Amino acid sequence: MIGSRSRRITSALAATAATGLAGTLMACAAEASPTAPPDAAPAAKAATVQTVMTGLNFPWDVAFFKNGDMLMTQRGGKLVLRTAAGVVRTVNAPFSDVYAVGEGGLMGLEIDPTTVHTYFYTCQTYQSAGKPVDVRVIRWRLTNDGSGAVREKTLVSGIPLTSGRHSGCRLRFTPGYRISIGTGDAATGTNPQNLSSLGGKTLRIDPQGGIPADNPYASRTGNARYVMSYGHRNVQGLAVRPGSSQLWSQEQGTDRDDETNVVLRGGNYGYDPVPGYNESVPMTDTTKYPNAVRARWSSGNPTVATSGMTFLQGTGWGRWNGALAVAELKNTGVRVLTLDAAGTVTRDEQLPVLNDTYGRIRTVQNGPGGALWVTTSNGDNADKVLRLAPYAPPA
């Protein structure tokens, strides 16, 4: 359990270690064991957090072109380009159909890895005449000068949307030039276990919206063709483990048991909140579904409201090279999970220099030079994009 005392200790350690620093900045399933409070590793003196952008309102995701330029979505329906040289501009794009209510809005963002500075993809809640319709994945083309974006094609529609609650929605290119999509269950109890619903799933498409022939239900008709895994509550993070084809996902729990999972082809992750929308059921119900895929890590009780995830990359991170960084909203920080070759969590720590300092953390993303890019989620135009340069933690 992560209580206020634990956070105070971590915060105190971070404050001590960070004095004088610049204030400008998860394939086989394994049984998850109860999660102990994370080790409070002190921040190394070389840790430097740079504040890259300020005055933002719920920045949701960031992604990088090959030349270092960064795109960023804001939940209210705004797209921003920051060049590698630091020039920031709003990208003119038609976002008037974004349904920015509750947890929904302009959310996940991914850049086509085969292009230099052209194609990107977003996930948004969609409205018509002010009423919610669905969640959609859209392909865009950035103009040559980066000042605007043209909507080319809706790749996936019909992901369920009700009030905006549990809208997902994270995007990630995966090996084989495929796009994986993490969705929420729209707070509708029958969605996670229903293969005819796109909610509470990870989905998999090609960059034109086609169905890959090796999807587990590709031979069926309807929505099941898109499904890679099911039985999820609200997938908030996706990341590919470096040097492998493993896709990992991060999922928000109810009042407990946020989960880190490895996405298995056709896997059932065991969430089935029926009758009605019964959130007292287990996140992974192995009584009802004995073959459900167990989480690699779970928060236990209470939830810490996990969100985005990324793998730290580069020798500058020392023993954290290849570790999994996870954003935490409620716990206002970033968790670092060290994994062995089999994907078992061997060490669970907080990243001190970011803990209890910047408020709610929505997204963490590996960026140019191995730096960790971070977005906050506090609202009131008080949000930031941060950049944490690689540093080696104590042994």
Short mmCIF file of C-alpha atoms in Angstrom, two decimals:
data_model
loop_
_atom_site.label_atom_id
_atom_site.label_comp_id
_atom_site.label_asym_id
_atom_site.label_seq_id
_atom_site.Cartn_x
_atom_site.Cartn_y
_atom_site.Cartn_z
CA MET A 1 0.00 0.00 0.00
CA ILE A 2 1.34 3.40 -0.90
CA GLY A 3 0.30 5.75 1.85
CA SER A 4 0.88 9.42 2.50
CA ARG A 5 3.78 8.66 4.83
CA SER A 6 5.56 6.74 2.04
CA ARG A 7 5.03 9.65 -0.28
CA ARG A 8 6.34 12.09 2.31
CA ILE A 9 9.49 10.00 2.74
CA THR A 10 10.00 9.80 -1.01
CA SER A 11 9.34 13.49 -1.36
CA ALA A 12 11.80 14.32 1.39
CA LEU A 13 14.50 12.20 -0.21
CA ALA A 14 13.86 13.82 -3.56
CA ALA A 15 13.96 17.29 -2.06
CA THR A 16 17.26 16.59 -0.31
CA ALA A 17 18.89 15.09 -3.39
CA ALA A 18 17.56 17.69 -5.78
CA THR A 19 18.71 20.77 -3.83
CA GLY A 20 20.46 23.09 -6.18
CA LEU A 21 19.41 21.20 -9.30
CA ALA A 22 17.91 22.95 -12.28
CA GLY A 23 14.18 23.22 -11.81
CA THR A 24 13.80 23.35 -15.54
CA LEU A 25 13.74 19.70 -15.84
CA MET A 26 6.54 -5.19 -19.73
CA ALA A 27 5.40 -14.13 -24.15
CA CYS A 28 4.22 -15.91 -21.24
CA ALA A 29 2.07 -14.97 -18.34
CA ALA A 30 3.46 -14.92 -14.82
CA GLU A 31 1.48 -14.84 -11.60
CA ALA A 32 1.53 -11.38 -10.09
CA SER A 33 2.55 -11.31 -6.46
CA PRO A 34 1.35 -8.68 -3.99
CA THR A 35 3.19 -5.46 -4.62
CA ALA A 36 5.19 -3.97 -1.79
CA PRO A 37 5.74 -0.22 -1.52
CA PRO A 38 8.43 0.86 -3.95
CA ASP A 39 11.99 1.39 -2.83
CA ALA A 40 12.70 5.05 -2.29
CA ALA A 41 15.90 5.30 -4.32
CA PRO A 42 17.59 8.68 -3.88
CA ALA A 43 18.00 10.84 -6.94
CA ALA A 44 21.45 11.03 -8.43
CA LYS A 45 23.03 14.46 -8.44
CA ALA A 46 23.19 14.42 -12.23
CA ALA A 47 19.39 14.27 -12.58
CA THR A 48 18.23 17.31 -14.52
CA VAL A 49 14.60 18.14 -15.23
CA GLN A 50 14.00 20.76 -17.90
CA THR A 51 10.65 22.48 -18.29
CA VAL A 52 10.14 22.47 -22.06
CA MET A 53 6.62 23.90 -22.34
CA THR A 54 4.26 25.59 -19.89
CA GLY A 55 0.74 27.04 -19.89
CA LEU A 56 -0.83 23.87 -21.29
CA ASN A 57 -4.22 22.30 -20.57
CA PHE A 58 -4.19 18.50 -20.21
CA PRO A 59 -1.42 17.58 -22.66
CA TRP A 60 -2.18 13.91 -23.40
CA ASP A 61 0.57 12.45 -25.58
CA VAL A 62 3.83 13.29 -27.30
CA ALA A 63 5.61 11.66 -30.24
CA PHE A 64 8.78 12.44 -32.18
CA PHE A 65 9.65 12.67 -35.85
CA LYS A 66 13.04 11.40 -37.01
CA ASN A 67 14.44 14.92 -37.12
CA GLY A 68 13.64 15.52 -33.45
CA ASP A 69 10.50 17.59 -33.95
CA MET A 70 7.81 16.76 -31.42
CA LEU A 71 4.03 16.60 -31.78
CA MET A 72 1.78 16.92 -28.74
CA THR A 73 -1.97 16.47 -28.29
CA GLN A 74 -4.02 18.40 -25.77
CA ARG A 75 -7.24 16.74 -24.63
CA GLY A 76 -9.43 19.70 -25.49
CA GLY A 77 -8.64 19.36 -29.20
CA LYS A 78 -5.35 21.06 -29.90
CA LEU A 79 -2.21 19.85 -31.68
CA VAL A 80 1.15 21.48 -31.10
CA LEU A 81 4.45 21.10 -32.96
CA ARG A 82 7.73 21.85 -31.22
CA THR A 83 10.75 21.81 -33.49
CA ALA A 84 14.06 20.30 -32.45
CA ALA A 85 15.30 23.90 -32.22
CA GLY A 86 12.60 24.73 -29.68
CA VAL A 87 10.18 26.70 -31.87
CA VAL A 88 6.58 26.03 -30.82
CA ARG A 89 3.52 26.46 -33.02
CA THR A 90 -0.10 25.36 -33.00
CA VAL A 91 -0.90 23.03 -35.91
CA ASN A 92 -4.02 24.10 -37.78
CA ALA A 93 -6.22 20.98 -38.04
CA PRO A 94 -9.97 20.25 -38.00
CA PHE A 95 -10.66 19.17 -34.44
CA SER A 96 -14.14 20.65 -34.02
CA ASP A 97 -15.59 17.11 -33.82
CA VAL A 98 -13.56 16.18 -30.74
CA TYR A 99 -15.83 15.33 -27.79
CA ALA A 100 -13.77 16.75 -24.96
CA VAL A 101 -15.90 15.64 -22.01
CA GLY A 102 -14.88 13.65 -18.95
CA GLU A 103 -11.84 11.52 -19.70
CA GLY A 104 -12.32 11.82 -23.45
CA GLY A 105 -10.93 14.21 -26.03
CA LEU A 106 -7.90 14.27 -28.29
CA MET A 107 -5.78 11.53 -26.76
CA GLY A 108 -3.27 9.02 -28.13
CA LEU A 109 -0.72 10.06 -30.75
CA GLU A 110 1.73 8.06 -32.86
CA ILE A 111 4.04 8.92 -35.76
CA ASP A 112 4.58 6.68 -38.77
CA PRO A 113 8.14 5.34 -38.36
CA THR A 114 8.68 5.03 -42.13
CA THR A 115 8.26 8.72 -42.90
CA VAL A 116 10.54 11.61 -42.07
CA HIS A 117 8.03 14.33 -41.30
CA THR A 118 4.64 13.43 -42.76
CA TYR A 119 2.16 10.91 -41.40
CA PHE A 120 0.83 10.63 -37.88
CA TYR A 121 -2.16 9.06 -36.13
CA THR A 122 -4.48 10.22 -33.38
CA CYS A 123 -7.20 8.70 -31.23
CA GLN A 124 -10.14 10.90 -30.29
CA THR A 125 -13.62 10.82 -28.85
CA TYR A 126 -15.96 11.90 -31.67
CA GLN A 127 -19.14 13.94 -31.44
CA SER A 128 -21.92 15.01 -33.77
CA ALA A 129 -24.13 17.97 -32.94
CA GLY A 130 -22.61 18.02 -29.47
CA LYS A 131 -23.51 14.43 -28.66
CA PRO A 132 -21.00 11.60 -28.14
CA VAL A 133 -20.77 9.07 -30.99
CA ASP A 134 -17.68 6.86 -30.61
CA VAL A 135 -13.90 6.78 -30.30
CA ARG A 136 -11.95 6.90 -33.56
CA VAL A 137 -8.41 6.38 -34.83
CA ILE A 138 -7.49 8.81 -37.60
CA ARG A 139 -4.56 9.08 -40.01
CA TRP A 140 -3.20 12.57 -40.71
CA ARG A 141 -0.69 14.19 -43.04
CA LEU A 142 1.37 17.10 -41.77
CA THR A 143 1.90 19.92 -44.24
CA ASN A 144 5.43 20.57 -45.47
CA ASP A 145 5.92 23.60 -43.27
CA GLY A 146 4.32 21.95 -40.23
CA SER A 147 1.71 24.66 -39.88
CA GLY A 148 -1.29 22.44 -40.65
CA ALA A 149 -2.52 18.86 -40.84
CA VAL A 150 -4.88 17.19 -43.31
CA ARG A 151 -7.22 14.45 -42.15
CA GLU A 152 -6.61 11.58 -44.58
CA LYS A 153 -8.67 8.68 -43.30
CA THR A 154 -10.59 7.32 -40.33
CA LEU A 155 -8.96 3.94 -39.74
CA VAL A 156 -11.15 2.65 -36.91
CA SER A 157 -14.54 3.86 -35.73
CA GLY A 158 -17.16 2.37 -33.44
CA ILE A 159 -15.01 2.10 -30.32
CA PRO A 160 -17.73 2.61 -27.69
CA LEU A 161 -18.25 5.97 -26.06
CA THR A 162 -20.85 6.95 -23.49
CA SER A 163 -20.13 9.81 -21.11
CA GLY A 164 -16.42 10.03 -21.89
CA ARG A 165 -15.57 7.72 -18.99
CA HIS A 166 -12.98 5.00 -19.72
CA SER A 167 -12.19 6.23 -23.22
CA GLY A 168 -8.71 4.70 -23.48
CA CYS A 169 -6.94 5.48 -25.82
CA ARG A 170 -3.26 4.85 -26.57
CA LEU A 171 -1.60 4.11 -29.94
CA ARG A 172 1.69 2.34 -30.62
CA PHE A 173 3.47 1.07 -33.74
CA THR A 174 4.54 -2.53 -33.20
CA PRO A 175 6.86 -4.92 -35.09
CA GLY A 176 5.64 -5.84 -38.56
CA TYR A 177 4.53 -2.25 -39.21
CA ARG A 178 1.27 -2.61 -37.33
CA ILE A 179 -0.61 -0.20 -35.08
CA SER A 180 -1.85 -1.39 -31.69
CA ILE A 181 -4.69 0.48 -30.00
CA GLY A 182 -5.53 0.34 -26.30
CA THR A 183 -9.21 1.01 -25.57
CA GLY A 184 -11.43 1.55 -22.55
CA ASP A 185 -14.65 -0.28 -21.71
CA ALA A 186 -16.75 2.93 -21.75
CA ALA A 187 -17.95 1.93 -18.26
CA THR A 188 -20.29 -0.65 -19.83
CA GLY A 189 -20.12 -4.01 -18.08
CA THR A 190 -20.60 -6.31 -21.08
CA ASN A 191 -17.92 -4.70 -23.25
CA PRO A 192 -14.65 -6.25 -21.99
CA GLN A 193 -15.67 -9.91 -22.62
CA ASN A 194 -17.69 -9.25 -25.78
CA LEU A 195 -15.62 -9.76 -28.94
CA SER A 196 -18.23 -7.84 -30.91
CA SER A 197 -17.36 -4.71 -28.95
CA LEU A 198 -14.15 -2.78 -29.54
CA GLY A 199 -14.19 -1.55 -25.93
CA GLY A 200 -11.95 -2.98 -23.21
CA LYS A 201 -9.52 -4.41 -25.75
CA THR A 202 -6.22 -4.04 -27.47
CA LEU A 203 -6.81 -3.81 -31.21
CA ARG A 204 -4.39 -4.27 -34.12
CA ILE A 205 -4.53 -2.82 -37.62
CA ASP A 206 -2.20 -1.94 -40.47
CA PRO A 207 -1.41 1.73 -41.18
CA GLN A 208 -4.26 1.95 -43.72
CA GLY A 209 -6.83 0.50 -41.32
CA GLY A 210 -6.72 -3.04 -42.73
CA ILE A 211 -6.96 -6.23 -40.67
CA PRO A 212 -3.66 -8.14 -40.36
CA ALA A 213 -4.07 -11.78 -41.41
CA ASP A 214 -2.38 -12.97 -38.22
CA ASN A 215 -4.83 -11.25 -35.86
CA PRO A 216 -6.33 -14.01 -33.66
CA TYR A 217 -9.88 -13.52 -34.93
CA ALA A 218 -9.11 -12.28 -38.45
CA SER A 219 -11.23 -15.03 -40.05
CA ARG A 220 -14.37 -13.87 -38.27
CA THR A 221 -16.72 -11.10 -39.34
CA GLY A 222 -17.32 -7.76 -37.69
CA ASN A 223 -15.38 -6.13 -34.89
CA ALA A 224 -13.73 -9.33 -33.61
CA ARG A 225 -11.29 -9.11 -36.55
CA TYR A 226 -9.60 -6.12 -34.94
CA VAL A 227 -9.12 -7.71 -31.52
CA MET A 228 -5.71 -8.77 -30.25
CA SER A 229 -6.63 -9.15 -26.55
CA TYR A 230 -9.74 -8.61 -24.43
CA GLY A 231 -11.05 -8.48 -20.87
CA HIS A 232 -9.51 -5.07 -20.15
CA ARG A 233 -10.92 -2.16 -18.17
CA ASN A 234 -9.15 0.92 -19.43
CA VAL A 235 -5.87 0.57 -21.32
CA GLN A 236 -3.87 3.75 -20.86
CA GLY A 237 -0.35 2.79 -21.92
CA LEU A 238 1.35 0.71 -24.62
CA ALA A 239 5.06 0.12 -25.19
CA VAL A 240 7.23 -2.35 -27.10
CA ARG A 241 10.09 -3.84 -25.09
CA PRO A 242 13.37 -3.02 -26.83
CA GLY A 243 15.04 -5.94 -28.56
CA SER A 244 11.82 -7.95 -28.63
CA SER A 245 8.38 -8.08 -30.24
CA GLN A 246 6.66 -7.93 -26.83
CA LEU A 247 3.90 -5.37 -26.48
CA TRP A 248 3.28 -4.29 -22.92
CA SER A 249 0.17 -2.49 -21.69
CA GLN A 250 -0.70 -0.35 -18.71
CA GLU A 251 -4.22 -0.48 -17.33
CA GLN A 252 -6.11 1.53 -14.75
CA GLY A 253 -7.80 -0.46 -12.01
CA THR A 254 -10.95 0.29 -10.06
CA ASP A 255 -10.14 1.47 -6.54
CA ARG A 256 -7.23 -0.99 -6.61
CA ASP A 257 -5.06 -3.14 -8.85
CA ASP A 258 -3.72 -1.04 -11.67
CA GLU A 259 -1.97 -3.55 -13.92
CA THR A 260 1.11 -3.89 -16.08
CA ASN A 261 0.58 -6.65 -18.66
CA VAL A 262 2.24 -8.35 -21.61
CA VAL A 263 -0.24 -8.41 -24.48
CA LEU A 264 -0.75 -11.99 -25.69
CA ARG A 265 -2.43 -12.87 -28.98
CA GLY A 266 -6.05 -13.76 -28.15
CA GLY A 267 -5.44 -13.34 -24.42
CA ASN A 268 -8.29 -12.79 -21.96
CA TYR A 269 -7.23 -10.50 -19.13
CA GLY A 270 -10.19 -11.44 -16.95
CA TYR A 271 -12.14 -8.23 -16.32
CA ASP A 272 -15.91 -8.88 -16.41
CA PRO A 273 -17.82 -6.25 -14.41
CA VAL A 274 -21.35 -7.67 -14.65
CA PRO A 275 -24.20 -7.53 -13.84
CA GLY A 276 -24.60 -3.86 -14.61
CA TYR A 277 -21.24 -2.18 -14.18
CA ASN A 278 -19.94 -3.92 -11.07
CA GLU A 279 -16.52 -2.55 -10.20
CA SER A 280 -16.20 -4.74 -7.11
CA VAL A 281 -15.12 -7.67 -9.30
CA PRO A 282 -11.39 -8.51 -9.59
CA MET A 283 -9.40 -6.88 -12.34
CA THR A 284 -8.21 -10.38 -13.30
CA ASP A 285 -10.96 -12.82 -12.30
CA THR A 286 -9.19 -16.19 -12.26
CA THR A 287 -12.18 -17.85 -10.55
CA LYS A 288 -14.44 -17.12 -13.49
CA TYR A 289 -11.64 -17.32 -16.07
CA PRO A 290 -8.95 -19.77 -14.82
CA ASN A 291 -6.83 -19.17 -17.93
CA ALA A 292 -6.93 -15.39 -17.66
CA VAL A 293 -3.58 -13.71 -18.23
CA ARG A 294 -2.05 -12.61 -14.95
CA ALA A 295 -0.51 -9.19 -14.58
CA ARG A 296 3.25 -8.76 -14.43
CA TRP A 297 2.80 -6.01 -11.86
CA SER A 298 -0.20 -4.80 -9.85
CA SER A 299 -0.53 -1.78 -7.61
CA GLY A 300 -2.56 -3.66 -5.00
CA ASN A 301 -4.77 -1.50 -2.80
CA PRO A 302 -5.21 1.38 -3.41
CA THR A 303 -4.90 2.32 -7.05
CA VAL A 304 -2.21 4.78 -8.05
CA ALA A 305 -4.01 5.57 -11.35
CA THR A 306 -1.35 4.51 -13.81
CA SER A 307 -1.36 5.98 -17.29
CA GLY A 308 1.35 6.08 -19.99
CA MET A 309 4.40 3.84 -20.15
CA THR A 310 7.73 3.69 -21.96
CA PHE A 311 10.98 1.76 -21.78
CA LEU A 312 14.04 3.73 -20.74
CA GLN A 313 16.75 3.31 -23.35
CA GLY A 314 20.45 4.11 -23.37
CA THR A 315 23.53 3.47 -21.29
CA GLY A 316 23.09 6.88 -19.67
CA TRP A 317 20.37 5.33 -17.52
CA GLY A 318 22.80 2.87 -15.93
CA ARG A 319 20.98 -0.11 -14.41
CA TRP A 320 17.69 1.47 -15.53
CA ASN A 321 18.56 0.93 -19.20
CA GLY A 322 15.66 -1.23 -20.45
CA ALA A 323 13.53 -0.63 -17.35
CA LEU A 324 9.86 0.28 -17.69
CA ALA A 325 8.76 3.77 -16.68
CA VAL A 326 5.08 4.20 -15.77
CA ALA A 327 3.22 7.48 -15.30
CA GLU A 328 1.05 7.81 -12.21
CA LEU A 329 -1.80 10.29 -11.95
CA LYS A 330 -3.10 9.80 -8.41
CA ASN A 331 0.34 9.02 -7.01
CA THR A 332 1.77 12.12 -8.75
CA GLY A 333 4.98 10.60 -10.01
CA VAL A 334 6.76 8.06 -12.19
CA ARG A 335 7.38 4.42 -11.23
CA VAL A 336 10.37 2.48 -12.61
CA LEU A 337 10.03 -1.31 -12.93
CA THR A 338 13.22 -3.29 -13.52
CA LEU A 339 12.62 -6.52 -15.46
CA ASP A 340 14.62 -9.70 -15.90
CA ALA A 341 14.97 -11.42 -19.27
CA ALA A 342 11.69 -13.30 -18.73
CA GLY A 343 9.81 -10.07 -18.02
CA THR A 344 9.45 -10.58 -14.27
CA VAL A 345 9.59 -7.42 -12.18
CA THR A 346 12.69 -7.62 -10.01
CA ARG A 347 12.73 -4.10 -8.63
CA ASP A 348 10.02 -1.48 -8.07
CA GLU A 349 11.06 2.10 -7.45
CA GLN A 350 9.89 5.66 -7.76
CA LEU A 351 11.77 8.21 -9.84
CA PRO A 352 12.54 10.68 -7.05
CA VAL A 353 13.23 13.81 -9.05
CA LEU A 354 9.69 13.66 -10.52
CA ASN A 355 7.80 12.48 -7.43
CA ASP A 356 5.27 14.73 -5.69
CA THR A 357 6.69 17.73 -7.51
CA TYR A 358 4.76 18.32 -10.73
CA GLY A 359 1.33 16.94 -9.83
CA ARG A 360 -0.49 14.30 -11.88
CA ILE A 361 1.62 12.64 -14.59
CA ARG A 362 -0.21 11.52 -17.74
CA THR A 363 2.44 10.44 -20.22
CA VAL A 364 6.05 9.31 -20.23
CA GLN A 365 7.80 8.85 -23.55
CA ASN A 366 11.32 7.94 -24.61
CA GLY A 367 12.68 10.75 -26.76
CA PRO A 368 15.77 11.82 -28.68
CA GLY A 369 19.03 10.98 -26.95
CA GLY A 370 17.23 8.61 -24.58
CA ALA A 371 15.68 11.45 -22.58
CA LEU A 372 12.41 10.84 -20.77
CA TRP A 373 9.67 13.26 -21.85
CA VAL A 374 6.80 13.76 -19.41
CA THR A 375 3.40 15.49 -19.54
CA THR A 376 1.44 16.61 -16.50
CA SER A 377 -2.36 16.45 -16.16
CA ASN A 378 -3.47 19.10 -13.69
CA GLY A 379 -5.67 21.37 -15.83
CA ASP A 380 -6.34 25.08 -15.47
CA ASN A 381 -3.71 25.87 -18.11
CA ALA A 382 -1.07 24.97 -15.54
CA ASP A 383 0.31 21.88 -17.26
CA LYS A 384 3.83 21.30 -18.51
CA VAL A 385 5.97 19.18 -20.77
CA LEU A 386 9.16 18.12 -18.99
CA ARG A 387 12.39 16.55 -20.20
CA LEU A 388 14.50 14.39 -17.88
CA ALA A 389 17.99 13.77 -19.20
CA PRO A 390 19.31 10.22 -18.73
CA TYR A 391 21.08 9.64 -15.44
CA ALA A 392 22.37 6.55 -13.66
CA PRO A 393 20.56 5.79 -10.37
CA PRO A 394 22.43 4.46 -7.35
CA ALA A 395 23.08 0.74 -7.32
#
